């Protein structure tokens, strides 16, 4: 397992690109770090989650209006069916899950911050936080953290591949927040 360490300039950038808001959160506390096998499982599940989010957010196939073959029409029809099935499956999973209470959090590539008292643990404890980061995907993001201060935990045990997927996800969310902010300013 490879832990990612940033120099001070990279760390400052990673601190500014973040996802913040009221997100459903659940956690478990331990006095010891997760084992390699547990971290591997978390990394694999997180990669599946990031892939599912990317599929849910990707711009859909656009037909070429000059093409006269039926393949594009058939692809769009199949894609619509798959989208419907995925939407229904996500809705069923959401109904079956006990969605935890939303908490104010800020997630960046190196750490997670939360409002004081949201996690009952001491500095130095290890915590695994399950954070529901996307409405279109019922699966939560699992974050292995080591508490460094009250209300803040640093990520540990992420593989380079998982860290890269997290970075990309946070960057897309950051860009989306900027675009929404600009649109809101233009409307007023």
Short mmCIF file of C-alpha atoms in Angstrom, two decimals:
data_model
loop_
_atom_site.label_atom_id
_atom_site.label_comp_id
_atom_site.label_asym_id
_atom_site.label_seq_id
_atom_site.Cartn_x
_atom_site.Cartn_y
_atom_site.Cartn_z
CA UNK A 1 0.00 0.00 0.00
CA UNK A 2 1.35 3.38 -0.94
CA UNK A 3 0.58 6.43 1.13
CA UNK A 4 0.62 9.69 -0.78
CA UNK A 5 2.65 12.56 0.66
CA UNK A 6 2.61 16.07 -0.75
CA UNK A 7 5.15 18.84 -0.51
CA UNK A 8 3.91 22.15 0.94
CA UNK A 9 2.97 23.68 -2.44
CA UNK A 10 0.99 20.58 -3.52
CA UNK A 11 -0.62 20.41 -0.09
CA UNK A 12 -1.82 24.01 -0.36
CA UNK A 13 -3.41 23.24 -3.75
CA UNK A 14 -5.03 20.09 -2.42
CA UNK A 15 -6.41 22.02 0.55
CA UNK A 16 -8.19 24.51 -1.74
CA UNK A 17 -9.77 21.96 -4.11
CA UNK A 18 -12.36 20.37 -1.91
CA UNK A 19 -15.90 19.11 -1.60
CA UNK A 20 -17.82 20.79 1.17
CA UNK A 21 -21.39 20.62 2.32
CA UNK A 22 -23.91 18.67 4.30
CA UNK A 23 -23.25 15.03 3.44
CA UNK A 24 -24.65 11.84 5.01
CA UNK A 25 -21.87 10.38 7.15
CA UNK A 26 -21.31 7.26 9.25
CA UNK A 27 -18.09 6.26 11.02
CA UNK A 28 -16.35 3.60 13.08
CA UNK A 29 -13.44 4.19 15.49
CA UNK A 30 -10.43 1.95 16.21
CA UNK A 31 -7.25 2.34 18.23
CA UNK A 32 -5.27 0.64 15.43
CA UNK A 33 -4.79 1.29 11.73
CA UNK A 34 -6.56 -0.95 9.23
CA UNK A 35 -4.72 -4.02 7.96
CA UNK A 36 -3.34 -4.21 4.42
CA UNK A 37 -6.24 -6.48 3.41
CA UNK A 38 -8.83 -4.06 4.82
CA UNK A 39 -7.16 -1.13 3.06
CA UNK A 40 -7.06 -3.09 -0.20
CA UNK A 41 -10.80 -3.78 0.10
CA UNK A 42 -11.54 -0.10 0.77
CA UNK A 43 -9.37 1.01 -2.16
CA UNK A 44 -11.12 -1.40 -4.54
CA UNK A 45 -14.60 -0.33 -3.41
CA UNK A 46 -13.67 3.34 -3.70
CA UNK A 47 -12.38 2.81 -7.24
CA UNK A 48 -15.69 1.14 -8.15
CA UNK A 49 -17.52 4.13 -6.65
CA UNK A 50 -15.45 6.69 -8.56
CA UNK A 51 -16.01 4.76 -11.80
CA UNK A 52 -19.76 4.65 -11.16
CA UNK A 53 -19.84 8.39 -10.47
CA UNK A 54 -17.87 9.10 -13.62
CA UNK A 55 -20.30 6.99 -15.67
CA UNK A 56 -23.25 8.80 -14.09
CA UNK A 57 -21.74 12.21 -14.87
CA UNK A 58 -20.26 11.58 -18.33
CA UNK A 59 -21.77 13.43 -21.25
CA UNK A 60 -23.85 11.00 -23.22
CA UNK A 61 -23.27 9.68 -26.72
CA UNK A 62 -24.28 12.26 -29.32
CA UNK A 63 -25.47 11.07 -32.70
CA UNK A 64 -23.96 12.47 -35.87
CA UNK A 65 -26.87 14.14 -37.70
CA UNK A 66 -25.19 13.42 -41.07
CA UNK A 67 -24.98 9.68 -40.45
CA UNK A 68 -27.68 7.58 -42.04
CA UNK A 69 -27.05 4.28 -40.32
CA UNK A 70 -29.31 2.89 -37.65
CA UNK A 71 -26.42 1.96 -35.35
CA UNK A 72 -26.37 5.35 -33.63
CA UNK A 73 -30.12 5.29 -33.08
CA UNK A 74 -29.87 1.79 -31.63
CA UNK A 75 -26.97 2.83 -29.35
CA UNK A 76 -29.00 5.77 -28.02
CA UNK A 77 -31.99 3.52 -27.41
CA UNK A 78 -29.85 0.95 -25.54
CA UNK A 79 -28.14 3.71 -23.56
CA UNK A 80 -31.52 5.10 -22.48
CA UNK A 81 -32.56 1.64 -21.28
CA UNK A 82 -29.33 1.17 -19.32
CA UNK A 83 -29.75 4.64 -17.79
CA UNK A 84 -33.29 3.75 -16.74
CA UNK A 85 -32.18 0.46 -15.18
CA UNK A 86 -29.29 2.11 -13.32
CA UNK A 87 -31.58 4.86 -12.05
CA UNK A 88 -34.15 2.34 -10.80
CA UNK A 89 -31.47 0.20 -9.18
CA UNK A 90 -29.98 3.24 -7.43
CA UNK A 91 -33.45 4.25 -6.22
CA UNK A 92 -34.08 0.75 -4.82
CA UNK A 93 -30.69 0.68 -3.09
CA UNK A 94 -31.31 4.12 -1.60
CA UNK A 95 -34.65 2.98 -0.21
CA UNK A 96 -33.12 -0.16 1.31
CA UNK A 97 -30.22 1.66 2.94
CA UNK A 98 -30.43 3.44 6.23
CA UNK A 99 -28.98 6.76 5.06
CA UNK A 100 -27.09 8.35 7.97
CA UNK A 101 -27.58 11.89 9.22
CA UNK A 102 -25.99 14.62 7.11
CA UNK A 103 -23.08 16.48 8.67
CA UNK A 104 -21.14 19.55 7.60
CA UNK A 105 -17.87 18.29 6.13
CA UNK A 106 -14.99 19.45 3.96
CA UNK A 107 -13.11 16.76 2.02
CA UNK A 108 -9.86 17.48 0.21
CA UNK A 109 -7.24 15.13 -1.22
CA UNK A 110 -5.35 14.88 2.08
CA UNK A 111 -7.92 15.16 4.87
CA UNK A 112 -11.51 15.34 6.03
CA UNK A 113 -12.82 18.03 8.36
CA UNK A 114 -16.15 17.93 10.20
CA UNK A 115 -18.06 19.98 12.71
CA UNK A 116 -16.96 19.50 16.28
CA UNK A 117 -18.65 16.58 18.01
CA UNK A 118 -19.80 14.84 14.81
CA UNK A 119 -17.25 12.06 15.42
CA UNK A 120 -16.69 10.83 18.95
CA UNK A 121 -12.99 9.93 18.92
CA UNK A 122 -9.68 11.11 20.34
CA UNK A 123 -6.64 12.52 18.58
CA UNK A 124 -4.52 9.60 17.42
CA UNK A 125 -7.48 7.26 16.89
CA UNK A 126 -8.12 5.65 13.53
CA UNK A 127 -11.52 6.21 11.97
CA UNK A 128 -13.20 4.89 8.85
CA UNK A 129 -15.77 7.39 7.60
CA UNK A 130 -18.44 6.36 5.11
CA UNK A 131 -19.47 9.46 3.22
CA UNK A 132 -22.28 9.61 0.66
CA UNK A 133 -20.74 11.98 -1.89
CA UNK A 134 -23.07 11.63 -4.90
CA UNK A 135 -26.86 11.42 -5.21
CA UNK A 136 -26.76 9.27 -8.36
CA UNK A 137 -24.77 6.49 -6.68
CA UNK A 138 -26.05 4.88 -3.48
CA UNK A 139 -22.64 3.51 -2.45
CA UNK A 140 -20.66 5.59 0.07
CA UNK A 141 -17.02 6.63 -0.16
CA UNK A 142 -14.95 4.94 2.57
CA UNK A 143 -12.20 7.11 4.02
CA UNK A 144 -9.54 5.65 6.35
CA UNK A 145 -8.43 8.52 8.60
CA UNK A 146 -6.09 9.13 11.49
CA UNK A 147 -7.35 11.91 13.74
CA UNK A 148 -4.77 14.66 13.93
CA UNK A 149 -6.86 17.20 15.81
CA UNK A 150 -10.44 17.70 16.98
CA UNK A 151 -12.63 17.78 13.88
CA UNK A 152 -9.93 16.72 11.40
CA UNK A 153 -8.49 13.45 10.16
CA UNK A 154 -5.77 12.79 7.61
CA UNK A 155 -6.25 10.15 4.94
CA UNK A 156 -3.96 7.13 5.02
CA UNK A 157 -3.62 3.87 3.11
CA UNK A 158 -4.85 5.06 -0.27
CA UNK A 159 -3.17 3.56 -3.29
CA UNK A 160 -1.85 5.90 -5.96
CA UNK A 161 -4.71 4.83 -8.23
CA UNK A 162 -7.35 5.59 -5.60
CA UNK A 163 -5.69 8.89 -4.70
CA UNK A 164 -5.68 9.87 -8.37
CA UNK A 165 -9.38 8.98 -8.71
CA UNK A 166 -10.15 11.04 -5.57
CA UNK A 167 -8.18 13.99 -6.95
CA UNK A 168 -10.11 13.85 -10.25
CA UNK A 169 -13.45 13.55 -8.47
CA UNK A 170 -12.70 16.53 -6.22
CA UNK A 171 -11.50 18.60 -9.18
CA UNK A 172 -14.70 17.86 -11.14
CA UNK A 173 -16.84 18.80 -8.13
CA UNK A 174 -14.80 21.98 -7.60
CA UNK A 175 -15.23 23.00 -11.26
CA UNK A 176 -18.96 22.27 -11.07
CA UNK A 177 -19.29 24.46 -7.94
CA UNK A 178 -17.46 27.31 -9.70
CA UNK A 179 -19.74 27.00 -12.76
CA UNK A 180 -22.87 27.04 -10.60
CA UNK A 181 -21.56 30.09 -8.72
CA UNK A 182 -20.86 31.94 -11.98
CA UNK A 183 -24.31 31.13 -13.35
CA UNK A 184 -25.93 32.39 -10.15
CA UNK A 185 -23.99 35.67 -10.35
CA UNK A 186 -24.95 36.16 -14.00
CA UNK A 187 -28.66 35.66 -13.20
CA UNK A 188 -28.67 38.42 -10.61
#
